[in-house]
Short mmCIF file of C-alpha atoms and ligand atoms in Angstrom, two decimals:
data_model
loop_
_atom_site.label_atom_id
_atom_site.label_comp_id
_atom_site.label_asym_id
_atom_site.label_seq_id
_atom_site.Cartn_x
_atom_site.Cartn_y
_atom_site.Cartn_z
CA ASP T 139 -1.05 1.43 36.51
CA ALA T 140 0.90 -1.72 37.30
CA PRO T 141 3.43 -1.40 40.16
CA PRO T 142 7.07 -1.34 39.03
CA PRO T 143 8.82 -4.72 38.93
CA THR T 144 10.44 -5.79 42.20
CA ALA T 145 13.28 -7.55 40.43
CA THR T 146 14.81 -7.04 37.01
CA ALA T 147 17.53 -8.78 35.07
CA ILE T 148 19.36 -8.13 31.83
CA THR T 149 18.20 -10.87 29.51
CA PRO T 150 20.12 -11.76 26.39
CA MET T 151 18.25 -12.07 23.08
CA PRO T 152 17.96 -15.53 21.49
CA ALA T 153 20.65 -16.15 18.84
CA GLY T 154 19.83 -14.91 15.36
CA VAL T 155 17.57 -12.00 16.28
CA GLN T 156 17.54 -9.28 13.61
CA THR T 157 16.24 -5.80 14.35
CA ASN T 158 16.70 -4.24 10.90
CA VAL T 159 14.11 -6.18 8.97
CA PRO T 160 14.02 -5.26 5.27
CA LEU T 161 10.70 -4.28 3.72
CA GLU T 162 8.97 -7.11 1.85
CA PRO T 163 5.90 -7.19 -0.36
CA PRO T 164 2.79 -8.79 1.16
CA PRO T 165 2.21 -12.42 0.13
CA ASN T 166 0.09 -12.86 -2.98
CA ALA T 167 -1.83 -16.00 -3.84
CA GLU T 168 -4.53 -14.52 -6.06
CA SER T 169 -2.78 -13.05 -9.12
CA CYS T 170 -1.58 -16.50 -10.27
CA ASN T 171 -4.37 -18.66 -8.82
CA ALA T 172 -1.69 -20.15 -6.57
CA THR T 173 -3.80 -22.75 -4.77
CA GLU T 174 -4.80 -24.55 -7.96
CA SER T 175 -2.62 -27.66 -8.17
CA LEU T 176 -2.16 -30.66 -10.47
CA ARG T 177 -4.95 -33.23 -10.69
CA PRO T 178 -4.19 -36.53 -8.91
CA PRO T 179 -3.56 -39.57 -11.13
CA ALA T 180 -6.67 -41.46 -12.26
CA ARG T 181 -5.29 -44.53 -10.49
CA MET T 182 -2.95 -44.13 -7.52
CA PRO T 183 -0.14 -46.70 -7.38
CA ALA T 184 -0.72 -49.07 -4.46
CA PRO T 185 1.30 -48.38 -1.28
CA GLY T 186 4.66 -50.13 -1.49
CA ARG T 187 4.39 -50.48 -5.30
CA MET T 188 5.75 -47.25 -6.73
CA PRO T 189 6.69 -47.23 -10.43
CA PRO T 190 10.53 -47.38 -10.46
CA ARG T 191 10.86 -44.60 -13.05
CA SER T 192 8.96 -42.05 -11.02
CA SER T 193 9.85 -39.49 -8.34
CA MET T 194 8.19 -41.84 -5.82
CA GLY T 195 10.32 -44.72 -7.17
CA GLU T 196 13.45 -42.61 -6.55
CA ILE T 197 12.32 -42.01 -2.98
CA VAL T 198 11.83 -45.76 -2.51
CA ALA T 199 15.33 -46.27 -3.93
CA HIS T 200 16.87 -43.99 -1.31
CA GLY T 201 15.03 -45.85 1.42
CA ARG T 202 13.21 -43.03 3.22
CA LEU T 203 11.01 -40.02 2.58
CA ILE T 204 13.10 -37.04 3.70
CA VAL T 205 10.77 -34.41 5.12
CA GLY T 206 11.76 -30.86 6.03
CA LEU T 207 9.92 -29.49 9.03
CA ASP T 208 10.38 -27.55 12.23
CA ILE T 209 10.52 -28.67 15.84
CA GLY T 210 9.40 -25.34 17.31
CA SER T 211 5.88 -25.04 15.89
CA ASN T 212 3.69 -26.43 18.64
CA LEU T 213 0.61 -28.27 17.27
CA PHE T 214 2.09 -28.63 13.74
CA SER T 215 5.56 -30.00 14.38
CA PHE T 216 7.30 -29.95 17.72
CA ARG T 217 9.38 -32.14 19.97
CA ASP T 218 7.27 -33.68 22.72
CA PRO T 219 9.32 -32.95 25.87
CA MET T 220 8.14 -36.15 27.57
CA SER T 221 8.84 -38.69 24.84
CA GLY T 222 11.37 -36.77 22.70
CA ASP T 223 9.20 -37.67 19.69
CA ILE T 224 8.45 -35.16 16.93
CA LYS T 225 4.68 -34.75 16.73
CA GLY T 226 1.88 -32.61 15.35
CA PHE T 227 -0.49 -32.11 12.41
CA ASP T 228 2.30 -31.65 9.84
CA VAL T 229 4.11 -34.69 11.24
CA ASP T 230 0.98 -36.84 10.86
CA LEU T 231 0.57 -35.60 7.30
CA ALA T 232 4.20 -36.44 6.53
CA ARG T 233 3.62 -39.95 7.87
CA GLU T 234 0.51 -40.39 5.70
CA ILE T 235 2.54 -39.50 2.59
CA THR T 236 5.23 -41.91 3.75
CA ARG T 237 2.66 -44.67 4.29
CA ALA T 238 1.27 -44.13 0.78
CA ILE T 239 4.75 -44.55 -0.73
CA PHE T 240 6.23 -47.34 1.39
CA ASN T 241 3.16 -48.96 2.94
CA ASP T 242 4.97 -48.13 6.19
CA PRO T 243 4.61 -44.73 7.96
CA GLY T 244 7.92 -45.30 9.75
CA ARG T 245 10.07 -44.92 6.61
CA VAL T 246 10.38 -41.17 7.15
CA GLU T 247 13.36 -39.04 8.10
CA PHE T 248 12.86 -35.52 9.43
CA ARG T 249 15.28 -32.66 8.69
CA VAL T 250 14.80 -29.61 10.87
CA LEU T 251 14.37 -26.44 8.80
CA SER T 252 13.74 -22.84 9.78
CA SER T 253 11.11 -20.89 7.83
CA ALA T 254 13.87 -19.21 5.82
CA GLU T 255 15.51 -22.52 4.85
CA ARG T 256 12.48 -24.22 3.27
CA ILE T 257 12.85 -23.12 -0.35
CA GLU T 258 16.60 -23.64 -0.52
CA ALA T 259 16.26 -27.16 0.96
CA LEU T 260 13.80 -28.06 -1.81
CA LYS T 261 15.94 -26.49 -4.55
CA THR T 262 19.12 -28.28 -3.49
CA GLY T 263 17.35 -31.60 -2.98
CA ALA T 264 18.30 -31.71 0.71
CA VAL T 265 14.70 -32.81 1.35
CA ASP T 266 12.09 -34.60 -0.78
CA VAL T 267 9.20 -32.51 0.53
CA VAL T 268 8.60 -29.70 3.03
CA VAL T 269 5.64 -30.09 5.38
CA LYS T 270 6.02 -27.01 7.57
CA THR T 271 3.06 -24.63 7.78
CA MET T 272 4.20 -23.43 4.36
CA SER T 273 1.90 -20.99 2.61
CA ILE T 274 1.28 -21.36 -1.10
CA THR T 275 2.12 -18.04 -2.79
CA CYS T 276 2.82 -16.83 -6.32
CA GLU T 277 6.35 -15.73 -5.33
CA ARG T 278 7.21 -19.18 -3.95
CA LEU T 279 5.69 -20.97 -6.96
CA ARG T 280 8.42 -19.43 -9.09
CA GLU T 281 10.94 -21.47 -7.13
CA VAL T 282 9.09 -24.60 -5.94
CA SER T 283 5.86 -26.53 -6.55
CA PHE T 284 3.03 -27.07 -4.10
CA SER T 285 0.41 -29.72 -3.44
CA SER T 286 -3.21 -28.67 -3.21
CA PRO T 287 -3.94 -26.78 0.04
CA TYR T 288 -4.37 -29.00 3.11
CA TYR T 289 -5.12 -26.29 5.67
CA VAL T 290 -6.29 -22.65 5.76
CA ALA T 291 -4.87 -20.41 8.47
CA SER T 292 -5.35 -16.70 9.16
CA GLN T 293 -2.60 -14.32 10.16
CA ARG T 294 -3.32 -12.71 13.53
CA ILE T 295 -1.51 -11.16 16.52
CA LEU T 296 -0.29 -12.62 19.83
CA ALA T 297 0.18 -10.25 22.79
CA LEU T 298 0.26 -10.24 26.58
CA LYS T 299 -3.16 -10.17 28.18
CA GLU T 300 -3.79 -6.66 29.57
CA SER T 301 -1.23 -5.21 27.13
CA GLY T 302 -3.92 -3.12 25.44
CA ILE T 303 -2.93 -4.62 22.09
CA THR T 304 -6.19 -5.59 20.41
CA GLY T 305 -5.42 -5.35 16.71
CA PRO T 306 -2.95 -4.11 14.08
CA GLU T 307 -3.87 -0.44 14.67
CA LYS T 308 -2.32 -0.77 18.15
CA LEU T 309 1.03 -1.92 16.76
CA ALA T 310 2.17 1.54 15.57
CA GLY T 311 5.53 2.19 17.24
CA LYS T 312 5.52 -1.29 18.84
CA ARG T 313 8.10 -4.05 18.46
CA VAL T 314 6.60 -7.00 16.58
CA CYS T 315 8.24 -10.39 16.13
CA SER T 316 8.04 -12.76 13.18
CA ALA T 317 10.27 -15.56 11.92
CA ARG T 318 12.54 -14.71 8.99
CA GLY T 319 11.37 -16.20 5.72
CA ALA T 320 7.70 -16.15 6.76
CA THR T 321 4.96 -14.51 4.73
CA SER T 322 3.79 -12.86 7.95
CA ILE T 323 6.48 -10.13 7.71
CA GLY T 324 5.43 -8.59 4.40
CA ARG T 325 1.77 -8.70 5.34
CA ILE T 326 2.16 -6.89 8.68
CA GLN T 327 4.52 -4.35 7.10
CA SER T 328 1.84 -3.50 4.53
CA ILE T 329 -1.01 -3.41 7.08
CA GLN T 330 0.88 -1.54 9.82
CA PRO T 331 3.93 0.23 8.31
CA ARG T 332 4.68 1.91 11.65
CA ALA T 333 5.39 -1.37 13.50
CA HIS T 334 9.07 -2.10 14.26
CA LEU T 335 9.71 -5.59 12.98
CA ILE T 336 12.10 -7.94 14.75
CA SER T 337 12.86 -11.27 13.10
CA THR T 338 13.99 -14.56 14.62
CA THR T 339 14.98 -17.97 13.35
CA THR T 340 12.03 -19.82 14.93
CA TRP T 341 8.54 -19.12 16.27
CA ALA T 342 9.61 -20.39 19.68
CA ASP T 343 12.20 -17.55 19.74
CA CYS T 344 9.39 -15.02 19.18
CA LEU T 345 7.57 -16.38 22.24
CA VAL T 346 10.75 -16.05 24.32
CA LEU T 347 11.18 -12.42 23.19
CA LEU T 348 7.57 -11.70 24.15
CA GLN T 349 8.03 -13.36 27.55
CA GLN T 350 11.24 -11.41 28.15
CA GLY T 351 9.58 -8.11 27.29
CA GLN T 352 11.83 -7.64 24.26
CA VAL T 353 8.91 -7.41 21.84
CA ASP T 354 5.30 -6.27 22.32
CA ALA T 355 3.64 -8.74 20.00
CA VAL T 356 4.16 -11.69 17.66
CA THR T 357 2.37 -11.98 14.34
CA THR T 358 1.83 -15.01 12.15
CA ASP T 359 -0.79 -17.66 11.37
CA ASP T 360 -3.43 -18.31 14.05
CA ALA T 361 -2.54 -21.99 13.83
CA ILE T 362 1.00 -21.26 15.02
CA LEU T 363 0.02 -18.53 17.51
CA ALA T 364 -2.45 -20.93 19.17
CA GLY T 365 0.44 -23.34 19.71
CA LEU T 366 2.51 -20.57 21.34
CA ALA T 367 -0.45 -19.42 23.47
CA ALA T 368 -0.90 -22.99 24.72
CA GLN T 369 2.56 -22.69 26.31
CA ASP T 370 1.93 -19.49 28.28
CA PRO T 371 -1.18 -18.51 30.26
CA TRP T 372 -0.27 -14.78 30.08
CA VAL T 373 -0.55 -14.41 26.32
CA GLN T 374 -3.52 -14.41 23.96
CA VAL T 375 -4.36 -14.26 20.26
CA VAL T 376 -6.09 -10.97 19.38
CA GLY T 377 -7.59 -8.98 16.54
CA PRO T 378 -9.20 -9.88 13.25
CA SER T 379 -7.79 -12.07 10.50
CA LEU T 380 -5.16 -10.08 8.63
CA GLY T 381 -5.35 -12.45 5.67
CA GLU T 382 -5.64 -16.13 4.79
CA GLU T 383 -2.72 -18.48 4.28
CA TYR T 384 -3.18 -21.78 2.41
CA TYR T 385 -0.74 -24.46 3.55
CA GLY T 386 0.65 -26.79 0.93
CA VAL T 387 3.28 -29.51 0.81
CA GLY T 388 6.37 -27.98 -0.81
CA ILE T 389 7.86 -30.11 -3.62
CA PRO T 390 10.86 -29.37 -5.89
CA HIS T 391 10.15 -28.08 -9.41
CA GLY T 392 10.22 -30.78 -12.06
CA LYS T 393 8.50 -33.44 -9.94
CA ASP T 394 4.96 -33.11 -11.22
CA ASP T 395 4.32 -36.83 -10.67
CA LEU T 396 5.07 -36.35 -6.97
CA VAL T 397 2.77 -33.30 -6.82
CA ARG T 398 -0.05 -35.37 -8.35
CA PHE T 399 0.69 -38.30 -6.04
CA VAL T 400 0.64 -36.12 -2.89
CA ASN T 401 -2.63 -34.59 -4.10
CA GLY T 402 -4.01 -38.14 -4.37
CA VAL T 403 -2.93 -38.80 -0.78
CA LEU T 404 -4.64 -35.57 0.32
CA GLU T 405 -7.84 -36.65 -1.51
CA ARG T 406 -7.79 -39.90 0.44
CA ILE T 407 -7.12 -38.13 3.76
CA ARG T 408 -10.09 -35.83 3.25
CA ALA T 409 -12.40 -38.64 2.11
CA ASP T 410 -11.70 -41.28 4.75
CA GLY T 411 -11.85 -39.14 7.91
CA THR T 412 -8.08 -38.99 8.51
CA TRP T 413 -8.05 -35.20 8.07
CA TRP T 414 -10.61 -34.74 10.85
CA ARG T 415 -8.83 -37.23 13.06
CA MET T 416 -5.65 -35.16 12.72
CA TYR T 417 -7.57 -31.92 13.28
CA ASN T 418 -9.30 -33.26 16.38
CA GLN T 419 -6.06 -34.54 17.79
CA TRP T 420 -4.04 -31.33 17.36
CA LEU T 421 -6.09 -28.30 16.41
CA THR T 422 -9.33 -28.25 18.39
CA VAL T 423 -8.02 -25.20 20.31
CA LEU T 424 -8.66 -23.29 17.09
CA GLY T 425 -12.35 -24.08 17.42
CA ASP T 426 -14.48 -23.27 14.41
CA SER T 427 -12.48 -20.16 13.54
CA GLY T 428 -10.87 -19.40 10.20
CA GLY T 429 -10.23 -22.38 8.03
CA TYR T 430 -12.44 -24.84 9.86
CA GLY T 431 -12.50 -28.06 7.89
CA PRO T 432 -10.35 -29.15 4.97
CA PRO T 433 -10.03 -26.51 2.25
CA LEU T 434 -11.81 -26.94 -1.07
CA VAL T 435 -9.39 -27.81 -3.84
CA THR T 436 -9.26 -27.00 -7.52
CA TYR T 437 -7.11 -28.78 -10.07
CA ARG T 438 -5.58 -28.23 -13.47
CA ASP T 439 -4.48 -31.04 -15.85
N1 LIG M 750 2.60 -19.72 6.77
C1 LIG M 750 3.66 -18.78 6.86
C2 LIG M 750 4.73 -19.05 5.84
O1 LIG M 750 4.70 -20.03 5.15
C3 LIG M 750 4.27 -18.73 8.25
C4 LIG M 750 4.60 -20.07 8.82
C5 LIG M 750 6.08 -20.40 8.96
O2 LIG M 750 6.92 -19.63 8.53
O3 LIG M 750 6.37 -21.47 9.52
O4 LIG M 750 5.63 -18.28 5.69
#
């Protein structure tokens, strides 16, 4: 047994922590074939030459592509403490979409969104697209559209090394953190109904709760957990995949031309090596686990 701590302190919870997390259904992407998206146009408009009467033309008219993302998801979108820049795999993808529209990757404006704010921001038009580790699900498709999948993650568990937590069966009676609005909550509730869920605004808050001993584990996509683990040598990702999550670019309903255009950009990124360049820059810590390589895509017309 570990010796008792030599010093203790009362640590406040991060703002926005919720301990009465309502029950949610697990995410579902199969019943509606959620990852099938609209076929790209036969000919993509050249960068910087968007048809004026298109959703891309409207974006050109307002001068910038407004992208909703997060700054607390290390590896996908986070603020680099040294430079102050927002960086990561999702940020690079957002810049590629921007380059395809404006012929200039700098014409992008980031709006910080929590997981729970993504759908509303698309519905109100506060952002043009969401590029934030956003899983394509049948429930979400009722409210927003998605590009084809650009990444496959697997939900897993993050815990302290030596905690004895090795998989979902060990989470009975334990406090488990997830960000509000994430698909991770419904899935863990269905797999381990005896876990006590605690929800936060951001993934970074879940790491703080784990470090402060206020939760026993964090659960979400391996891609995000790996980014948290990279910030703390005492934590590790454990257990099997609890289910796959297909990330898509979120786009408001009624903008099918933009969905097709983004799918054309994703085609190009997969074909010309950009996808692997982005993967090798940000995600090599994930090794050849889970969704290694760009996902296969299927289209409808
Ligand atoms: N992929 C999951 C989701 O879209 C978790 C990631 C997140 O919330 O940022 O809900």
